[in-house]
Amino acid sequence: MDIVTKAHSAVAGDADSFNHALAPMRIVSVECEPHGFVKGELVVEKRHCNVFGGLHGAMTTLILDLVGFYACLAESSKPGSTVTWNGSTTTDLSTSFLRKVPVGETIVIEARSLRIGRGMRFAEVSIFRKRDGALVATGRHSMYQPAHAAQTSSRL
């Protein structure tokens, strides 16, 4: 859990970054075996919403992007892993928006790494309403780590 919490603090803690909107997200649990799994919670704030008062699609996609990365990072941190991280580039991110989430609602985010290769990583992310478990959005995330990024970043 340590590396994911540290990554979340570095990525979402940068006040000058778009990712800062996820600073209030709380990491609830992290597993690294057999595959990376991260669970988080976020109370939807007005700044996360569109003009109609629902969770904005761009915010939903940001959640899928970051928490999918965290799941792959978790798997990479398991004992004996030789995979390292120093940034990655999203190559594909697909999102299905299923339900509106209003301001004040708590969402639960669950991300699983699907495959970690030498250069590519794949994750699946689901977002649920906490109060009733209804699926709000789901997506798949593919990431590429350039060969020159073979060392773990000092930010992580």
PDB file of C-alpha atoms in Angstrom:
ATOM      1  CA  MET A   1       0.000   0.000   0.000  1.00  0.00           C
ATOM      2  CA  ASP A   2       2.951   2.222   0.721  1.00  0.00           C
ATOM      3  CA  ILE A   3       4.054   2.790  -2.878  1.00  0.00           C
ATOM      4  CA  VAL A   4       0.489   3.501  -4.074  1.00  0.00           C
ATOM      5  CA  THR A   5      -0.195   5.937  -1.229  1.00  0.00           C
ATOM      6  CA  LYS A   6       3.137   7.632  -1.908  1.00  0.00           C
ATOM      7  CA  ALA A   7       2.363   7.830  -5.647  1.00  0.00           C
ATOM      8  CA  HIS A   8      -1.098   9.267  -4.942  1.00  0.00           C
ATOM      9  CA  SER A   9       0.393  11.931  -2.674  1.00  0.00           C
ATOM     10  CA  ALA A  10       2.957  12.883  -5.340  1.00  0.00           C
ATOM     11  CA  VAL A  11       0.569  12.864  -8.292  1.00  0.00           C
ATOM     12  CA  ALA A  12      -2.610  14.311  -6.776  1.00  0.00           C
ATOM     13  CA  GLY A  13      -0.783  16.465  -4.244  1.00  0.00           C
ATOM     14  CA  ASP A  14       0.684  18.773  -6.905  1.00  0.00           C
ATOM     15  CA  ALA A  15      -1.552  21.855  -6.588  1.00  0.00           C
ATOM     16  CA  ASP A  16      -0.507  23.062 -10.058  1.00  0.00           C
ATOM     17  CA  SER A  17      -1.629  19.827 -11.720  1.00  0.00           C
ATOM     18  CA  PHE A  18      -4.993  18.811 -13.145  1.00  0.00           C
ATOM     19  CA  ASN A  19      -4.590  15.634 -11.060  1.00  0.00           C
ATOM     20  CA  HIS A  20      -4.947  17.764  -7.909  1.00  0.00           C
ATOM     21  CA  ALA A  21      -8.725  17.404  -8.239  1.00  0.00           C
ATOM     22  CA  LEU A  22      -8.252  13.845  -6.925  1.00  0.00           C
ATOM     23  CA  ALA A  23      -6.344  14.915  -3.798  1.00  0.00           C
ATOM     24  CA  PRO A  24      -9.406  14.170  -1.582  1.00  0.00           C
ATOM     25  CA  MET A  25      -9.563  10.557  -2.827  1.00  0.00           C
ATOM     26  CA  ARG A  26      -8.778   8.113  -0.041  1.00  0.00           C
ATOM     27  CA  ILE A  27      -6.918   4.889  -0.818  1.00  0.00           C
ATOM     28  CA  VAL A  28      -8.841   2.192   1.083  1.00  0.00           C
ATOM     29  CA  SER A  29      -6.919  -0.952   0.157  1.00  0.00           C
ATOM     30  CA  VAL A  30      -4.093  -2.179  -2.049  1.00  0.00           C
ATOM     31  CA  GLU A  31      -3.153  -5.720  -3.031  1.00  0.00           C
ATOM     32  CA  CYS A  32      -0.171  -6.712  -5.132  1.00  0.00           C
ATOM     33  CA  GLU A  33      -0.737 -10.471  -5.571  1.00  0.00           C
ATOM     34  CA  PRO A  34      -1.717 -12.264  -7.670  1.00  0.00           C
ATOM     35  CA  HIS A  35      -2.514  -9.060  -9.580  1.00  0.00           C
ATOM     36  CA  GLY A  36      -2.541  -5.418  -8.568  1.00  0.00           C
ATOM     37  CA  PHE A  37      -5.779  -4.210  -7.001  1.00  0.00           C
ATOM     38  CA  VAL A  38      -6.552  -0.772  -5.615  1.00  0.00           C
ATOM     39  CA  LYS A  39      -9.742   0.414  -3.947  1.00  0.00           C
ATOM     40  CA  GLY A  40     -10.398   4.079  -3.280  1.00  0.00           C
ATOM     41  CA  GLU A  41     -13.232   6.362  -2.200  1.00  0.00           C
ATOM     42  CA  LEU A  42     -14.070   9.899  -3.204  1.00  0.00           C
ATOM     43  CA  VAL A  43     -16.858  12.235  -2.136  1.00  0.00           C
ATOM     44  CA  VAL A  44     -17.974  14.050  -5.286  1.00  0.00           C
ATOM     45  CA  GLU A  45     -17.495  17.800  -4.865  1.00  0.00           C
ATOM     46  CA  LYS A  46     -18.886  20.657  -6.954  1.00  0.00           C
ATOM     47  CA  ARG A  47     -15.476  21.073  -8.629  1.00  0.00           C
ATOM     48  CA  HIS A  48     -15.796  17.489  -9.933  1.00  0.00           C
ATOM     49  CA  CYS A  49     -19.145  18.150 -11.641  1.00  0.00           C
ATOM     50  CA  ASN A  50     -20.492  19.409 -14.940  1.00  0.00           C
ATOM     51  CA  VAL A  51     -23.017  22.267 -15.303  1.00  0.00           C
ATOM     52  CA  PHE A  52     -25.865  19.814 -14.667  1.00  0.00           C
ATOM     53  CA  GLY A  53     -24.509  18.874 -11.223  1.00  0.00           C
ATOM     54  CA  GLY A  54     -23.263  15.381 -12.078  1.00  0.00           C
ATOM     55  CA  LEU A  55     -19.766  13.919 -12.002  1.00  0.00           C
ATOM     56  CA  HIS A  56     -18.055  15.300 -15.125  1.00  0.00           C
ATOM     57  CA  GLY A  57     -16.961  12.834 -17.803  1.00  0.00           C
ATOM     58  CA  ALA A  58     -13.445  14.284 -17.787  1.00  0.00           C
ATOM     59  CA  MET A  59     -13.222  13.719 -14.024  1.00  0.00           C
ATOM     60  CA  THR A  60     -14.474  10.161 -14.440  1.00  0.00           C
ATOM     61  CA  THR A  61     -11.811   9.559 -17.076  1.00  0.00           C
ATOM     62  CA  LEU A  62      -9.119  11.091 -14.842  1.00  0.00           C
ATOM     63  CA  ILE A  63     -10.143   8.670 -12.079  1.00  0.00           C
ATOM     64  CA  LEU A  64      -9.884   5.718 -14.470  1.00  0.00           C
ATOM     65  CA  ASP A  65      -6.490   6.923 -15.693  1.00  0.00           C
ATOM     66  CA  LEU A  66      -4.872   7.437 -12.285  1.00  0.00           C
ATOM     67  CA  VAL A  67      -6.359   4.525 -10.371  1.00  0.00           C
ATOM     68  CA  GLY A  68      -5.657   2.151 -13.281  1.00  0.00           C
ATOM     69  CA  PHE A  69      -2.031   3.291 -13.074  1.00  0.00           C
ATOM     70  CA  TYR A  70      -2.060   2.681  -9.300  1.00  0.00           C
ATOM     71  CA  ALA A  71      -3.265  -0.931  -9.803  1.00  0.00           C
ATOM     72  CA  CYS A  72      -0.388  -1.644 -12.196  1.00  0.00           C
ATOM     73  CA  LEU A  73       2.018   0.069  -9.805  1.00  0.00           C
ATOM     74  CA  ALA A  74       0.752  -2.159  -6.965  1.00  0.00           C
ATOM     75  CA  GLU A  75       1.412  -5.335  -8.943  1.00  0.00           C
ATOM     76  CA  SER A  76       4.862  -4.066  -9.902  1.00  0.00           C
ATOM     77  CA  SER A  77       5.701  -3.655  -6.213  1.00  0.00           C
ATOM     78  CA  LYS A  78       5.139  -7.294  -5.193  1.00  0.00           C
ATOM     79  CA  PRO A  79       8.146  -9.119  -3.733  1.00  0.00           C
ATOM     80  CA  GLY A  80      10.513 -10.406  -6.402  1.00  0.00           C
ATOM     81  CA  SER A  81       9.125  -8.186  -9.151  1.00  0.00           C
ATOM     82  CA  THR A  82      11.721  -6.812 -11.547  1.00  0.00           C
ATOM     83  CA  VAL A  83       9.303  -4.280 -13.046  1.00  0.00           C
ATOM     84  CA  THR A  84      10.135  -0.664 -12.275  1.00  0.00           C
ATOM     85  CA  TRP A  85       8.316   2.590 -13.005  1.00  0.00           C
ATOM     86  CA  ASN A  86       9.465   6.021 -14.016  1.00  0.00           C
ATOM     87  CA  GLY A  87       6.357   7.324 -15.631  1.00  0.00           C
ATOM     88  CA  SER A  88       4.163   5.942 -18.321  1.00  0.00           C
ATOM     89  CA  THR A  89       2.157   7.102 -21.290  1.00  0.00           C
ATOM     90  CA  THR A  90      -1.476   6.186 -21.771  1.00  0.00           C
ATOM     91  CA  THR A  91      -1.928   4.534 -25.160  1.00  0.00           C
ATOM     92  CA  ASP A  92      -5.635   3.758 -24.876  1.00  0.00           C
ATOM     93  CA  LEU A  93      -8.326   4.699 -22.382  1.00  0.00           C
ATOM     94  CA  SER A  94     -11.933   3.687 -22.932  1.00  0.00           C
ATOM     95  CA  THR A  95     -14.759   4.754 -20.656  1.00  0.00           C
ATOM     96  CA  SER A  96     -18.416   3.759 -20.420  1.00  0.00           C
ATOM     97  CA  PHE A  97     -20.562   6.221 -18.478  1.00  0.00           C
ATOM     98  CA  LEU A  98     -23.575   4.422 -16.987  1.00  0.00           C
ATOM     99  CA  ARG A  99     -25.150   6.600 -14.279  1.00  0.00           C
ATOM    100  CA  LYS A 100     -25.145  10.167 -13.005  1.00  0.00           C
ATOM    101  CA  VAL A 101     -23.452  10.876  -9.685  1.00  0.00           C
ATOM    102  CA  PRO A 102     -24.544  14.098  -7.919  1.00  0.00           C
ATOM    103  CA  VAL A 103     -22.534  16.363  -5.618  1.00  0.00           C
ATOM    104  CA  GLY A 104     -22.144  14.883  -2.138  1.00  0.00           C
ATOM    105  CA  GLU A 105     -22.377  11.263  -3.284  1.00  0.00           C
ATOM    106  CA  THR A 106     -19.505   8.944  -2.328  1.00  0.00           C
ATOM    107  CA  ILE A 107     -18.073   6.778  -5.075  1.00  0.00           C
ATOM    108  CA  VAL A 108     -15.993   3.633  -4.698  1.00  0.00           C
ATOM    109  CA  ILE A 109     -13.267   3.033  -7.278  1.00  0.00           C
ATOM    110  CA  GLU A 110     -11.871  -0.462  -7.877  1.00  0.00           C
ATOM    111  CA  ALA A 111      -8.977  -1.050 -10.255  1.00  0.00           C
ATOM    112  CA  ARG A 112      -7.284  -4.304 -11.258  1.00  0.00           C
ATOM    113  CA  SER A 113      -4.167  -4.804 -13.294  1.00  0.00           C
ATOM    114  CA  LEU A 114      -4.861  -7.255 -16.103  1.00  0.00           C
ATOM    115  CA  ARG A 115      -1.346  -7.733 -17.465  1.00  0.00           C
ATOM    116  CA  ILE A 116       2.105  -6.318 -16.805  1.00  0.00           C
ATOM    117  CA  GLY A 117       4.578  -6.762 -19.647  1.00  0.00           C
ATOM    118  CA  ARG A 118       8.052  -5.348 -20.238  1.00  0.00           C
ATOM    119  CA  GLY A 119       6.696  -2.268 -21.973  1.00  0.00           C
ATOM    120  CA  MET A 120       2.909  -2.396 -21.745  1.00  0.00           C
ATOM    121  CA  ARG A 121       0.552  -2.481 -18.760  1.00  0.00           C
ATOM    122  CA  PHE A 122      -3.218  -3.040 -18.826  1.00  0.00           C
ATOM    123  CA  ALA A 123      -5.849  -2.266 -16.186  1.00  0.00           C
ATOM    124  CA  GLU A 124      -9.591  -2.402 -15.719  1.00  0.00           C
ATOM    125  CA  VAL A 125     -11.409   0.115 -13.502  1.00  0.00           C
ATOM    126  CA  SER A 126     -14.972   0.240 -12.147  1.00  0.00           C
ATOM    127  CA  ILE A 127     -16.677   3.068 -10.271  1.00  0.00           C
ATOM    128  CA  PHE A 128     -19.669   2.387  -8.008  1.00  0.00           C
ATOM    129  CA  ARG A 129     -22.037   4.478  -5.894  1.00  0.00           C
ATOM    130  CA  LYS A 130     -21.237   3.611  -2.294  1.00  0.00           C
ATOM    131  CA  ARG A 131     -24.814   3.863  -1.017  1.00  0.00           C
ATOM    132  CA  ASP A 132     -26.270   1.158  -3.260  1.00  0.00           C
ATOM    133  CA  GLY A 133     -23.333  -0.421  -5.131  1.00  0.00           C
ATOM    134  CA  ALA A 134     -24.703   0.669  -8.524  1.00  0.00           C
ATOM    135  CA  LEU A 135     -22.105   0.659 -11.306  1.00  0.00           C
ATOM    136  CA  VAL A 136     -21.514   4.261 -12.406  1.00  0.00           C
ATOM    137  CA  ALA A 137     -18.716   3.901 -14.958  1.00  0.00           C
ATOM    138  CA  THR A 138     -16.248   1.338 -16.181  1.00  0.00           C
ATOM    139  CA  GLY A 139     -13.167   1.466 -18.341  1.00  0.00           C
ATOM    140  CA  ARG A 140      -9.969  -0.093 -19.608  1.00  0.00           C
ATOM    141  CA  HIS A 141      -6.567   1.532 -19.518  1.00  0.00           C
ATOM    142  CA  SER A 142      -3.456   0.644 -21.524  1.00  0.00           C
ATOM    143  CA  MET A 143      -0.088   2.183 -20.631  1.00  0.00           C
ATOM    144  CA  TYR A 144       3.335   2.156 -22.228  1.00  0.00           C
ATOM    145  CA  GLN A 145       6.542   2.616 -20.264  1.00  0.00           C
ATOM    146  CA  PRO A 146       9.371   3.823 -22.513  1.00  0.00           C
ATOM    147  CA  ALA A 147      12.604   1.820 -22.346  1.00  0.00           C
ATOM    148  CA  HIS A 148      14.505   4.908 -21.154  1.00  0.00           C
ATOM    149  CA  ALA A 149      12.251   5.008 -18.090  1.00  0.00           C
ATOM    150  CA  ALA A 150      13.691   1.861 -16.518  1.00  0.00           C
ATOM    151  CA  GLN A 151      14.464   3.273 -13.072  1.00  0.00           C
ATOM    152  CA  THR A 152      11.923   4.012 -10.368  1.00  0.00           C
ATOM    153  CA  SER A 153      11.161   7.699 -10.206  1.00  0.00           C
ATOM    154  CA  SER A 154      12.384   9.647  -7.186  1.00  0.00           C
ATOM    155  CA  ARG A 155       8.792  10.990  -6.908  1.00  0.00           C
ATOM    156  CA  LEU A 156       7.595   7.429  -6.199  1.00  0.00           C
TER     157      LEU A 156
END
